[in-house]
């Protein structure tokens, strides 16, 4: 682990980059956006960053256990968050999604849990949080969210598969159809 001014500066840079990327991701959750498979490219990019040296966790049993547990929780919290999003098809049959207040609550819960893992790992076990684990956690949560959204889109009969457009034009119509 780095120490001194250079180590502190690197930690500050990692924290700043993380905050900027998280803010970017959060803002985009609440803007109507098409649901597309290519969005998974960001998951791959985050996975790569997460695995770059020095790695996402210390190579200790505790470090690895904390990483695995935090990734499992990231995946688990992504599922209800994805189900909370409004989902609809436009007049061309393109699936769209948009977050709402419940989506925000799920994001805030995930962030709080992530902070808890970081603080708990440091305080209880002396395992510091690494930037790589943050990138992997974000990759996990966005990947699972995208997979859940894709499953919901298939239930709508979207041309994301091969079905004909259904004519659903508003978030309310789409939600009514999903609940049927």
CSV table of N, CA and C in Angstrom, one decimal:
chain,number,residue,atom,x,y,z
A,1,UNK,N,0.8,-1.2,0.0
A,1,UNK,CA,0.0,0.0,0.0
A,1,UNK,C,0.9,1.2,0.0
A,2,UNK,N,0.5,2.2,-0.8
A,2,UNK,CA,1.3,3.5,-0.8
A,2,UNK,C,1.1,4.2,0.5
A,3,UNK,N,2.1,5.0,0.8
A,3,UNK,CA,2.0,5.8,2.0
A,3,UNK,C,2.6,7.2,1.7
A,4,UNK,N,2.4,8.1,2.5
A,4,UNK,CA,2.9,9.4,2.3
A,4,UNK,C,2.0,10.3,1.4
A,5,UNK,N,2.6,11.4,0.9
A,5,UNK,CA,1.8,12.3,0.1
A,5,UNK,C,1.4,11.7,-1.2
A,6,UNK,N,2.3,11.0,-1.9
A,6,UNK,CA,2.0,10.3,-3.1
A,6,UNK,C,0.8,9.4,-3.0
A,7,UNK,N,0.8,8.6,-2.0
A,7,UNK,CA,-0.3,7.6,-1.8
A,7,UNK,C,-1.6,8.4,-1.5
A,8,UNK,N,-1.5,9.4,-0.7
A,8,UNK,CA,-2.7,10.2,-0.4
A,8,UNK,C,-3.3,10.9,-1.6
A,9,UNK,N,-2.4,11.4,-2.5
A,9,UNK,CA,-2.8,12.1,-3.7
A,9,UNK,C,-3.5,11.1,-4.6
A,10,UNK,N,-3.0,9.9,-4.7
A,10,UNK,CA,-3.6,8.9,-5.6
A,10,UNK,C,-4.9,8.5,-5.0
A,11,UNK,N,-5.1,8.4,-3.7
A,11,UNK,CA,-6.4,8.1,-3.1
A,11,UNK,C,-7.4,9.2,-3.4
A,12,UNK,N,-6.9,10.4,-3.3
A,12,UNK,CA,-7.8,11.6,-3.6
A,12,UNK,C,-8.3,11.6,-5.1
A,13,UNK,N,-7.3,11.2,-6.0
A,13,UNK,CA,-7.7,11.2,-7.4
A,13,UNK,C,-8.7,10.1,-7.6
A,14,UNK,N,-8.4,8.9,-7.1
A,14,UNK,CA,-9.3,7.8,-7.2
A,14,UNK,C,-10.7,8.1,-6.7
A,15,UNK,N,-10.8,8.8,-5.6
A,15,UNK,CA,-12.1,9.2,-5.0
A,15,UNK,C,-12.8,10.2,-5.9
A,16,UNK,N,-12.0,11.1,-6.4
A,16,UNK,CA,-12.7,12.2,-7.3
A,16,UNK,C,-13.2,11.5,-8.5
A,17,UNK,N,-12.4,10.7,-9.2
A,17,UNK,CA,-12.8,10.0,-10.4
A,17,UNK,C,-14.1,9.1,-10.1
A,18,UNK,N,-14.1,8.4,-9.0
A,18,UNK,CA,-15.2,7.6,-8.6
A,18,UNK,C,-16.5,8.4,-8.4
A,19,UNK,N,-16.3,9.6,-7.7
A,19,UNK,CA,-17.5,10.4,-7.5
A,19,UNK,C,-18.0,11.0,-8.8
A,20,UNK,N,-17.2,11.4,-9.7
A,20,UNK,CA,-17.6,11.9,-11.0
A,20,UNK,C,-18.3,10.8,-11.8
A,21,UNK,N,-17.7,9.6,-11.9
A,21,UNK,CA,-18.3,8.5,-12.7
A,21,UNK,C,-19.7,8.1,-12.0
A,22,UNK,N,-19.7,8.0,-10.7
A,22,UNK,CA,-21.0,7.7,-10.1
A,22,UNK,C,-22.0,8.7,-10.3
A,23,UNK,N,-21.7,10.0,-10.3
A,23,UNK,CA,-22.6,11.1,-10.5
A,23,UNK,C,-23.2,11.0,-12.0
A,24,UNK,N,-22.3,10.7,-12.9
A,24,UNK,CA,-22.6,10.5,-14.3
A,24,UNK,C,-23.6,9.4,-14.5
A,25,UNK,N,-23.3,8.2,-13.8
A,25,UNK,CA,-24.2,7.1,-13.9
A,25,UNK,C,-25.5,7.4,-13.3
A,26,UNK,N,-25.5,8.0,-12.1
A,26,UNK,CA,-26.8,8.3,-11.4
A,26,UNK,C,-27.7,9.2,-12.2
A,27,UNK,N,-27.1,10.3,-12.8
A,27,UNK,CA,-27.9,11.2,-13.6
A,27,UNK,C,-28.6,10.5,-14.8
A,28,UNK,N,-27.8,9.6,-15.4
A,28,UNK,CA,-28.3,8.9,-16.6
A,28,UNK,C,-29.4,7.9,-16.2
A,29,UNK,N,-29.5,7.5,-14.9
A,29,UNK,CA,-30.5,6.6,-14.5
A,29,UNK,C,-31.9,7.2,-14.5
A,30,UNK,N,-32.0,8.6,-14.5
A,30,UNK,CA,-33.2,9.3,-14.3
A,30,UNK,C,-33.6,10.1,-15.6
A,31,UNK,N,-32.9,9.8,-16.7
A,31,UNK,CA,-33.2,10.4,-18.0
A,31,UNK,C,-33.7,9.3,-18.8
A,32,UNK,N,-34.8,9.5,-19.5
A,32,UNK,CA,-35.3,8.4,-20.4
A,32,UNK,C,-34.2,8.0,-21.4
A,33,UNK,N,-34.0,6.7,-21.4
A,33,UNK,CA,-33.0,6.1,-22.3
A,33,UNK,C,-33.4,4.8,-22.9
A,34,UNK,N,-33.1,4.5,-24.1
A,34,UNK,CA,-33.4,3.2,-24.7
A,34,UNK,C,-32.7,2.1,-24.0
A,35,UNK,N,-33.3,1.0,-23.9
A,35,UNK,CA,-32.7,-0.2,-23.3
A,35,UNK,C,-32.0,-1.0,-24.4
A,36,UNK,N,-30.7,-1.0,-24.4
A,36,UNK,CA,-30.0,-1.7,-25.5
A,36,UNK,C,-28.9,-2.6,-24.9
A,37,UNK,N,-28.7,-3.7,-25.6
A,37,UNK,CA,-27.6,-4.7,-25.2
A,37,UNK,C,-26.3,-4.0,-25.2
A,38,UNK,N,-26.0,-3.1,-26.1
A,38,UNK,CA,-24.6,-2.5,-26.2
A,38,UNK,C,-24.3,-1.7,-24.9
A,39,UNK,N,-25.2,-1.5,-24.1
A,39,UNK,CA,-24.9,-0.8,-22.8
A,39,UNK,C,-24.0,-1.6,-21.9
A,40,UNK,N,-23.9,-2.9,-22.2
A,40,UNK,CA,-23.1,-3.8,-21.4
A,40,UNK,C,-21.6,-3.5,-21.7
A,41,UNK,N,-21.3,-2.8,-22.7
A,41,UNK,CA,-19.9,-2.4,-23.0
A,41,UNK,C,-19.3,-1.7,-21.8
A,42,UNK,N,-20.1,-0.8,-21.1
A,42,UNK,CA,-19.6,-0.1,-20.0
A,42,UNK,C,-19.3,-1.1,-18.8
A,43,UNK,N,-20.0,-2.1,-18.7
A,43,UNK,CA,-19.8,-3.2,-17.7
A,43,UNK,C,-18.4,-3.8,-18.0
A,44,UNK,N,-18.1,-4.1,-19.2
A,44,UNK,CA,-16.8,-4.6,-19.6
A,44,UNK,C,-15.7,-3.6,-19.2
A,45,UNK,N,-15.9,-2.4,-19.6
A,45,UNK,CA,-14.8,-1.4,-19.3
A,45,UNK,C,-14.6,-1.3,-17.8
A,46,UNK,N,-15.7,-1.2,-17.0
A,46,UNK,CA,-15.5,-1.2,-15.6
A,46,UNK,C,-14.8,-2.4,-15.0
A,47,UNK,N,-15.1,-3.6,-15.6
A,47,UNK,CA,-14.5,-4.8,-15.1
A,47,UNK,C,-13.0,-4.7,-15.4
A,48,UNK,N,-12.6,-4.2,-16.5
A,48,UNK,CA,-11.2,-4.1,-16.8
A,48,UNK,C,-10.5,-3.2,-15.8
A,49,UNK,N,-11.1,-2.0,-15.6
A,49,UNK,CA,-10.5,-1.1,-14.6
A,49,UNK,C,-10.4,-1.7,-13.2
A,50,UNK,N,-11.4,-2.5,-12.9
A,50,UNK,CA,-11.5,-3.1,-11.6
A,50,UNK,C,-10.4,-4.2,-11.4
A,51,UNK,N,-10.0,-4.8,-12.5
A,51,UNK,CA,-9.0,-5.8,-12.4
A,51,UNK,C,-7.5,-5.4,-12.6
A,52,UNK,N,-7.3,-4.1,-12.9
A,52,UNK,CA,-6.0,-3.6,-13.1
A,52,UNK,C,-5.2,-3.6,-11.8
A,53,UNK,N,-3.9,-3.7,-11.8
A,53,UNK,CA,-3.1,-3.6,-10.6
A,53,UNK,C,-3.3,-2.3,-9.8
A,54,UNK,N,-3.4,-2.4,-8.5
A,54,UNK,CA,-3.0,-3.4,-7.6
A,54,UNK,C,-4.1,-4.5,-7.4
A,55,UNK,N,-5.2,-4.4,-8.2
A,55,UNK,CA,-6.3,-5.4,-8.0
A,55,UNK,C,-7.4,-4.8,-7.1
A,56,UNK,N,-8.5,-5.5,-7.1
A,56,UNK,CA,-9.7,-5.1,-6.3
A,56,UNK,C,-9.6,-5.3,-4.8
A,57,UNK,N,-8.8,-6.2,-4.4
A,57,UNK,CA,-8.7,-6.5,-3.0
A,57,UNK,C,-7.3,-7.1,-2.6
A,58,UNK,N,-7.0,-7.0,-1.3
A,58,UNK,CA,-5.8,-7.6,-0.9
A,58,UNK,C,-5.9,-9.1,-1.1
A,59,UNK,N,-4.8,-9.7,-1.4
A,59,UNK,CA,-4.8,-11.2,-1.6
A,59,UNK,C,-4.7,-11.9,-0.3
A,60,UNK,N,-5.7,-11.6,0.5
A,60,UNK,CA,-5.8,-12.3,1.8
A,60,UNK,C,-7.2,-12.9,1.9
A,61,UNK,N,-7.4,-13.9,2.7
A,61,UNK,CA,-8.7,-14.5,2.8
A,61,UNK,C,-9.8,-13.5,3.2
A,62,UNK,N,-9.5,-12.6,4.1
A,62,UNK,CA,-10.4,-11.6,4.5
A,62,UNK,C,-10.7,-10.6,3.4
A,63,UNK,N,-9.7,-10.1,2.7
A,63,UNK,CA,-9.8,-9.2,1.6
A,63,UNK,C,-10.7,-9.8,0.5
A,64,UNK,N,-10.4,-11.0,0.1
A,64,UNK,CA,-11.2,-11.7,-0.9
A,64,UNK,C,-12.7,-11.9,-0.5
A,65,UNK,N,-12.8,-12.3,0.8
A,65,UNK,CA,-14.2,-12.6,1.3
A,65,UNK,C,-15.0,-11.3,1.3
A,66,UNK,N,-14.4,-10.2,1.7
A,66,UNK,CA,-15.1,-8.9,1.7
A,66,UNK,C,-15.5,-8.5,0.3
A,67,UNK,N,-14.6,-8.7,-0.7
A,67,UNK,CA,-14.8,-8.4,-2.1
A,67,UNK,C,-16.0,-9.2,-2.6
A,68,UNK,N,-16.0,-10.5,-2.4
A,68,UNK,CA,-17.0,-11.4,-2.9
A,68,UNK,C,-18.4,-11.0,-2.2
A,69,UNK,N,-18.4,-10.7,-0.9
A,69,UNK,CA,-19.6,-10.4,-0.3
A,69,UNK,C,-20.1,-9.0,-0.8
A,70,UNK,N,-19.3,-8.1,-1.0
A,70,UNK,CA,-19.7,-6.8,-1.5
A,70,UNK,C,-20.2,-6.9,-3.0
A,71,UNK,N,-19.6,-7.7,-3.8
A,71,UNK,CA,-20.1,-8.0,-5.1
A,71,UNK,C,-21.5,-8.6,-5.1
A,72,UNK,N,-21.7,-9.6,-4.2
A,72,UNK,CA,-23.0,-10.3,-4.1
A,72,UNK,C,-24.1,-9.3,-3.7
A,73,UNK,N,-23.8,-8.4,-2.8
A,73,UNK,CA,-24.7,-7.4,-2.3
A,73,UNK,C,-25.0,-6.5,-3.5
A,74,UNK,N,-24.0,-6.1,-4.2
A,74,UNK,CA,-24.2,-5.2,-5.4
A,74,UNK,C,-25.1,-5.8,-6.4
A,75,UNK,N,-25.0,-7.1,-6.6
A,75,UNK,CA,-25.9,-7.8,-7.6
A,75,UNK,C,-27.3,-7.9,-7.0
A,76,UNK,N,-27.4,-8.2,-5.7
A,76,UNK,CA,-28.7,-8.3,-5.1
A,76,UNK,C,-29.5,-7.0,-5.1
A,77,UNK,N,-28.8,-5.9,-4.8
A,77,UNK,CA,-29.5,-4.6,-4.8
A,77,UNK,C,-29.8,-4.1,-6.2
A,78,UNK,N,-29.2,-4.6,-7.2
A,78,UNK,CA,-29.4,-4.1,-8.6
A,78,UNK,C,-30.8,-4.7,-9.0
A,79,UNK,N,-31.2,-5.8,-8.5
A,79,UNK,CA,-32.4,-6.5,-9.0
A,79,UNK,C,-33.7,-5.6,-8.7
A,80,UNK,N,-33.9,-5.3,-7.4
A,80,UNK,CA,-35.1,-4.5,-7.2
A,80,UNK,C,-35.0,-3.1,-7.8
A,81,UNK,N,-33.8,-2.6,-7.9
A,81,UNK,CA,-33.6,-1.3,-8.5
A,81,UNK,C,-34.0,-1.3,-10.0
A,82,UNK,N,-33.6,-2.3,-10.7
A,82,UNK,CA,-34.1,-2.5,-12.1
A,82,UNK,C,-35.6,-2.7,-12.2
A,83,UNK,N,-36.2,-3.4,-11.3
A,83,UNK,CA,-37.6,-3.6,-11.3
A,83,UNK,C,-38.4,-2.3,-10.9
A,84,UNK,N,-37.7,-1.4,-10.3
A,84,UNK,CA,-38.3,-0.1,-9.9
A,84,UNK,C,-38.4,0.9,-11.0
A,85,UNK,N,-37.7,0.7,-12.1
A,85,UNK,CA,-37.6,1.6,-13.2
A,85,UNK,C,-38.9,1.5,-14.1
A,86,UNK,N,-39.3,2.6,-14.5
A,86,UNK,CA,-40.4,2.7,-15.5
A,86,UNK,C,-39.9,2.1,-16.8
A,87,UNK,N,-40.7,1.3,-17.5
A,87,UNK,CA,-40.2,0.7,-18.7
A,87,UNK,C,-41.4,0.8,-19.7
A,88,UNK,N,-41.1,1.2,-20.9
A,88,UNK,CA,-42.2,1.3,-21.9
A,88,UNK,C,-41.6,1.2,-23.3
A,89,UNK,N,-42.5,1.0,-24.3
A,89,UNK,CA,-42.1,0.9,-25.7
A,89,UNK,C,-42.6,2.2,-26.4
A,90,UNK,N,-41.7,2.7,-27.3
A,90,UNK,CA,-42.2,3.9,-28.0
A,90,UNK,C,-43.0,3.4,-29.3
A,91,UNK,N,-43.4,4.4,-30.1
A,91,UNK,CA,-44.2,4.1,-31.2
A,91,UNK,C,-43.5,3.1,-32.2
A,92,UNK,N,-42.2,3.0,-32.2
A,92,UNK,CA,-41.5,2.1,-33.1
A,92,UNK,C,-41.2,0.8,-32.4
A,93,UNK,N,-41.6,0.6,-31.2
A,93,UNK,CA,-41.4,-0.6,-30.4
A,93,UNK,C,-40.0,-0.6,-29.7
A,94,UNK,N,-39.3,0.5,-29.7
A,94,UNK,CA,-38.0,0.6,-29.0
A,94,UNK,C,-38.3,0.6,-27.5
A,95,UNK,N,-37.6,-0.2,-26.7
A,95,UNK,CA,-37.8,-0.2,-25.2
A,95,UNK,C,-37.1,1.0,-24.6
A,96,UNK,N,-37.7,1.7,-23.7
A,96,UNK,CA,-37.1,2.8,-23.0
A,96,UNK,C,-37.3,2.5,-21.5
A,97,UNK,N,-36.4,3.2,-20.7
A,97,UNK,CA,-36.5,3.1,-19.2
A,97,UNK,C,-36.1,4.4,-18.6
A,98,UNK,N,-36.6,4.6,-17.4
A,98,UNK,CA,-36.3,5.8,-16.6
A,98,UNK,C,-36.5,5.5,-15.2
A,99,UNK,N,-35.5,5.9,-14.4
A,99,UNK,CA,-35.6,5.7,-12.9
A,99,UNK,C,-36.6,6.7,-12.3
A,100,UNK,N,-37.0,6.4,-11.1
A,100,UNK,CA,-37.9,7.2,-10.3
A,100,UNK,C,-37.5,7.3,-8.9
A,101,UNK,N,-38.3,7.8,-8.0
A,101,UNK,CA,-37.9,7.9,-6.6
A,101,UNK,C,-37.5,6.6,-5.9
A,102,UNK,N,-38.2,5.5,-6.3
A,102,UNK,CA,-37.8,4.2,-5.7
A,102,UNK,C,-36.4,3.8,-6.3
A,103,UNK,N,-36.2,4.1,-7.5
A,103,UNK,CA,-34.9,3.8,-8.1
A,103,UNK,C,-33.8,4.5,-7.3
A,104,UNK,N,-34.0,5.8,-7.0
A,104,UNK,CA,-33.1,6.6,-6.2
A,104,UNK,C,-32.9,6.0,-4.8
A,105,UNK,N,-33.9,5.5,-4.2
A,105,UNK,CA,-33.8,4.9,-2.9
A,105,UNK,C,-32.9,3.6,-2.9
A,106,UNK,N,-33.1,2.8,-4.0
A,106,UNK,CA,-32.3,1.6,-4.2
A,106,UNK,C,-30.8,2.0,-4.4
A,107,UNK,N,-30.6,3.1,-5.2
A,107,UNK,CA,-29.2,3.5,-5.4
A,107,UNK,C,-28.6,4.0,-4.1
A,108,UNK,N,-29.3,4.8,-3.3
A,108,UNK,CA,-28.8,5.3,-2.0
A,108,UNK,C,-28.5,4.2,-1.1
A,109,UNK,N,-29.4,3.2,-1.1
A,109,UNK,CA,-29.2,2.0,-0.2
A,109,UNK,C,-27.9,1.3,-0.6
A,110,UNK,N,-27.7,1.1,-1.9
A,110,UNK,CA,-26.5,0.4,-2.4
A,110,UNK,C,-25.2,1.2,-2.1
A,111,UNK,N,-25.3,2.5,-2.2
A,111,UNK,CA,-24.1,3.4,-1.8
A,111,UNK,C,-23.8,3.3,-0.3
A,112,UNK,N,-24.9,3.3,0.5
A,112,UNK,CA,-24.7,3.2,1.9
A,112,UNK,C,-24.1,1.8,2.3
A,113,UNK,N,-24.6,0.8,1.7
A,113,UNK,CA,-24.0,-0.6,2.0
A,113,UNK,C,-22.6,-0.6,1.5
A,114,UNK,N,-22.3,0.0,0.4
A,114,UNK,CA,-20.9,0.0,-0.1
A,114,UNK,C,-20.0,0.7,0.9
A,115,UNK,N,-20.4,1.9,1.4
A,115,UNK,CA,-19.7,2.6,2.4
A,115,UNK,C,-19.5,1.8,3.6
A,116,UNK,N,-20.5,1.1,4.0
A,116,UNK,CA,-20.5,0.2,5.2
A,116,UNK,C,-19.4,-0.9,5.0
A,117,UNK,N,-19.4,-1.5,3.8
A,117,UNK,CA,-18.3,-2.5,3.5
A,117,UNK,C,-17.0,-2.0,3.6
A,118,UNK,N,-16.8,-0.8,3.0
A,118,UNK,CA,-15.5,-0.1,3.1
A,118,UNK,C,-15.0,0.2,4.5
A,119,UNK,N,-15.9,0.8,5.2
A,119,UNK,CA,-15.6,1.2,6.6
A,119,UNK,C,-15.4,0.0,7.5
A,120,UNK,N,-16.3,-1.0,7.4
A,120,UNK,CA,-16.3,-2.2,8.2
A,120,UNK,C,-15.0,-3.0,7.9
A,121,UNK,N,-14.7,-3.1,6.6
A,121,UNK,CA,-13.4,-3.8,6.2
A,121,UNK,C,-12.2,-3.2,6.8
A,122,UNK,N,-12.2,-1.9,6.8
A,122,UNK,CA,-11.0,-1.1,7.3
A,122,UNK,C,-11.0,-1.2,8.9
A,123,UNK,N,-12.1,-0.9,9.5
A,123,UNK,CA,-12.1,-0.9,11.0
A,123,UNK,C,-12.0,-2.2,11.6
A,124,UNK,N,-12.8,-3.2,11.1
A,124,UNK,CA,-12.8,-4.5,11.8
A,124,UNK,C,-11.7,-5.4,11.4
A,125,UNK,N,-11.2,-5.3,10.1
A,125,UNK,CA,-10.2,-6.2,9.6
A,125,UNK,C,-8.9,-5.6,9.1
A,126,UNK,N,-8.8,-4.3,9.1
A,126,UNK,CA,-7.7,-3.6,8.6
A,126,UNK,C,-7.5,-3.7,7.1
A,127,UNK,N,-8.6,-4.0,6.4
A,127,UNK,CA,-8.6,-4.2,4.9
A,127,UNK,C,-9.1,-2.9,4.3
A,128,UNK,N,-8.2,-2.1,3.7
A,128,UNK,CA,-8.6,-0.9,3.0
A,128,UNK,C,-9.4,-1.1,1.7
A,129,UNK,N,-10.3,-0.2,1.4
A,129,UNK,CA,-11.0,-0.3,0.2
A,129,UNK,C,-10.1,0.1,-1.0
A,130,UNK,N,-10.1,-0.6,-2.0
A,130,UNK,CA,-9.3,-0.3,-3.2
A,130,UNK,C,-10.3,0.2,-4.3
A,131,UNK,N,-9.7,1.1,-5.2
A,131,UNK,CA,-10.5,1.6,-6.3
A,131,UNK,C,-11.1,0.4,-7.2
A,132,UNK,N,-10.2,-0.6,-7.3
A,132,UNK,CA,-10.7,-1.7,-8.2
A,132,UNK,C,-11.9,-2.4,-7.7
A,133,UNK,N,-12.1,-2.4,-6.4
A,133,UNK,CA,-13.4,-3.1,-5.9
A,133,UNK,C,-14.6,-2.2,-6.2
A,134,UNK,N,-14.3,-0.9,-6.2
A,134,UNK,CA,-15.4,0.1,-6.5
A,134,UNK,C,-15.9,-0.1,-8.0
A,135,UNK,N,-14.9,-0.2,-8.9
A,135,UNK,CA,-15.2,-0.4,-10.3
A,135,UNK,C,-15.9,-1.7,-10.5
A,136,UNK,N,-15.4,-2.8,-9.8
A,136,UNK,CA,-16.1,-4.1,-10.0
A,136,UNK,C,-17.5,-4.1,-9.5
A,137,UNK,N,-17.7,-3.4,-8.3
A,137,UNK,CA,-19.0,-3.3,-7.8
A,137,UNK,C,-19.9,-2.5,-8.7
A,138,UNK,N,-19.5,-1.5,-9.3
A,138,UNK,CA,-20.3,-0.7,-10.2
A,138,UNK,C,-20.6,-1.6,-11.5
A,139,UNK,N,-19.6,-2.3,-11.9
A,139,UNK,CA,-19.8,-3.2,-13.1
A,139,UNK,C,-20.8,-4.2,-12.8
A,140,UNK,N,-20.8,-4.8,-11.6
A,140,UNK,CA,-21.7,-5.9,-11.2
A,140,UNK,C,-23.1,-5.3,-11.1
A,141,UNK,N,-23.3,-4.1,-10.4
A,141,UNK,CA,-24.6,-3.6,-10.2
A,141,UNK,C,-25.2,-3.1,-11.5
A,142,UNK,N,-24.4,-2.5,-12.4
A,142,UNK,CA,-25.0,-2.1,-13.7
A,142,UNK,C,-25.2,-3.3,-14.6
A,143,UNK,N,-24.4,-4.3,-14.6
A,143,UNK,CA,-24.6,-5.5,-15.4
A,143,UNK,C,-25.9,-6.2,-15.0
A,144,UNK,N,-26.1,-6.4,-13.7
A,144,UNK,CA,-27.3,-7.1,-13.3
A,144,UNK,C,-28.5,-6.3,-13.6
A,145,UNK,N,-28.4,-5.0,-13.4
A,145,UNK,CA,-29.5,-4.1,-13.7
A,145,UNK,C,-29.9,-4.2,-15.2
A,146,UNK,N,-28.9,-4.2,-16.0
A,146,UNK,CA,-29.2,-4.3,-17.5
A,146,UNK,C,-29.8,-5.7,-17.8
A,147,UNK,N,-29.4,-6.7,-17.2
A,147,UNK,CA,-29.9,-8.1,-17.5
A,147,UNK,C,-31.4,-8.1,-17.0
A,148,UNK,N,-31.7,-7.6,-15.8
A,148,UNK,CA,-33.1,-7.6,-15.4
A,148,UNK,C,-34.0,-6.7,-16.3
A,149,UNK,N,-33.4,-5.6,-16.7
A,149,UNK,CA,-34.2,-4.7,-17.7
A,149,UNK,C,-34.4,-5.5,-19.0
A,150,UNK,N,-33.4,-6.2,-19.4
A,150,UNK,CA,-33.6,-7.0,-20.7
A,150,UNK,C,-34.7,-8.0,-20.5
A,151,UNK,N,-34.7,-8.7,-19.4
A,151,UNK,CA,-35.8,-9.7,-19.1
A,151,UNK,C,-37.2,-9.0,-19.1
A,152,UNK,N,-37.3,-7.8,-18.5
A,152,UNK,CA,-38.5,-7.1,-18.5
A,152,UNK,C,-38.9,-6.7,-19.9
A,153,UNK,N,-37.9,-6.3,-20.7
A,153,UNK,CA,-38.2,-5.9,-22.1
A,153,UNK,C,-38.8,-7.1,-22.9
A,154,UNK,N,-38.2,-8.3,-22.7
A,154,UNK,CA,-38.7,-9.4,-23.4
A,154,UNK,C,-40.2,-9.7,-23.0
A,155,UNK,N,-40.5,-9.4,-21.7
A,155,UNK,CA,-41.9,-9.6,-21.3
A,155,UNK,C,-42.8,-8.6,-22.0
A,156,UNK,N,-42.3,-7.5,-22.4
A,156,UNK,CA,-43.1,-6.5,-23.1
A,156,UNK,C,-43.3,-6.9,-24.6
A,157,UNK,N,-42.5,-7.8,-25.1
A,157,UNK,CA,-42.6,-8.2,-26.5
A,157,UNK,C,-41.9,-7.2,-27.4
A,158,UNK,N,-40.8,-6.7,-27.0
A,158,UNK,CA,-40.1,-5.7,-27.7
A,158,UNK,C,-39.3,-6.3,-28.9
A,159,UNK,N,-39.1,-5.4,-29.9
A,159,UNK,CA,-38.3,-5.9,-31.0
A,159,UNK,C,-36.8,-6.0,-30.6
A,160,UNK,N,-36.5,-5.8,-29.4
A,160,UNK,CA,-35.1,-6.1,-28.9
A,160,UNK,C,-34.9,-7.6,-29.1
A,161,UNK,N,-36.0,-8.4,-29.2
A,161,UNK,CA,-36.0,-9.8,-29.6
A,161,UNK,C,-36.5,-9.8,-31.0
A,162,UNK,N,-37.6,-10.5,-31.3
A,162,UNK,CA,-38.1,-10.5,-32.7
A,162,UNK,C,-39.6,-10.1,-32.7
A,163,UNK,N,-40.2,-9.8,-31.6
A,163,UNK,CA,-41.6,-9.5,-31.6
A,163,UNK,C,-42.0,-8.2,-32.3
A,164,UNK,N,-43.2,-8.0,-32.7
A,164,UNK,CA,-43.7,-6.8,-33.3
A,164,UNK,C,-43.9,-5.7,-32.2
A,165,UNK,N,-43.8,-4.5,-32.6
A,165,UNK,CA,-44.0,-3.4,-31.7
A,165,UNK,C,-45.4,-3.5,-31.1
A,166,UNK,N,-45.6,-3.2,-29.8
A,166,UNK,CA,-46.9,-3.4,-29.1
A,166,UNK,C,-47.7,-2.1,-29.1
A,167,UNK,N,-47.1,-1.0,-29.4
A,167,UNK,CA,-47.9,0.3,-29.4
A,167,UNK,C,-47.9,0.9,-28.0
A,168,UNK,N,-47.2,0.4,-27.1
A,168,UNK,CA,-47.1,1.0,-25.8
A,168,UNK,C,-46.3,2.3,-25.9
A,169,UNK,N,-46.9,3.4,-25.4
A,169,UNK,CA,-46.3,4.7,-25.7
A,169,UNK,C,-46.0,5.4,-24.4
A,170,UNK,N,-46.4,5.0,-23.3
A,170,UNK,CA,-46.1,5.7,-22.0
A,170,UNK,C,-45.7,4.8,-20.9
A,171,UNK,N,-44.9,5.3,-19.9
A,171,UNK,CA,-44.5,4.5,-18.8
A,171,UNK,C,-45.7,3.8,-18.1
A,172,UNK,N,-46.8,4.5,-18.0
A,172,UNK,CA,-47.9,4.0,-17.3
A,172,UNK,C,-48.5,2.8,-18.0
A,173,UNK,N,-48.6,2.9,-19.4
A,173,UNK,CA,-49.1,1.8,-20.2
A,173,UNK,C,-48.2,0.6,-20.1
A,174,UNK,N,-46.9,0.8,-20.1
A,174,UNK,CA,-45.9,-0.3,-20.0
A,174,UNK,C,-46.0,-1.0,-18.7
A,175,UNK,N,-46.1,-0.2,-17.6
A,175,UNK,CA,-46.2,-0.8,-16.3
A,175,UNK,C,-47.5,-1.6,-16.2
A,176,UNK,N,-48.6,-1.1,-16.7
A,176,UNK,CA,-49.8,-1.9,-16.6
A,176,UNK,C,-49.7,-3.2,-17.4
A,177,UNK,N,-49.0,-3.2,-18.5
A,177,UNK,CA,-48.9,-4.4,-19.3
A,177,UNK,C,-47.9,-5.4,-18.6
A,178,UNK,N,-46.8,-4.9,-17.9
A,178,UNK,CA,-45.9,-5.7,-17.2
A,178,UNK,C,-46.6,-6.4,-16.1
A,179,UNK,N,-47.5,-5.8,-15.4
A,179,UNK,CA,-48.2,-6.3,-14.2
A,179,UNK,C,-49.2,-7.4,-14.6
A,180,UNK,N,-49.7,-7.4,-15.9
A,180,UNK,CA,-50.7,-8.4,-16.3
A,180,UNK,C,-50.2,-9.8,-16.2
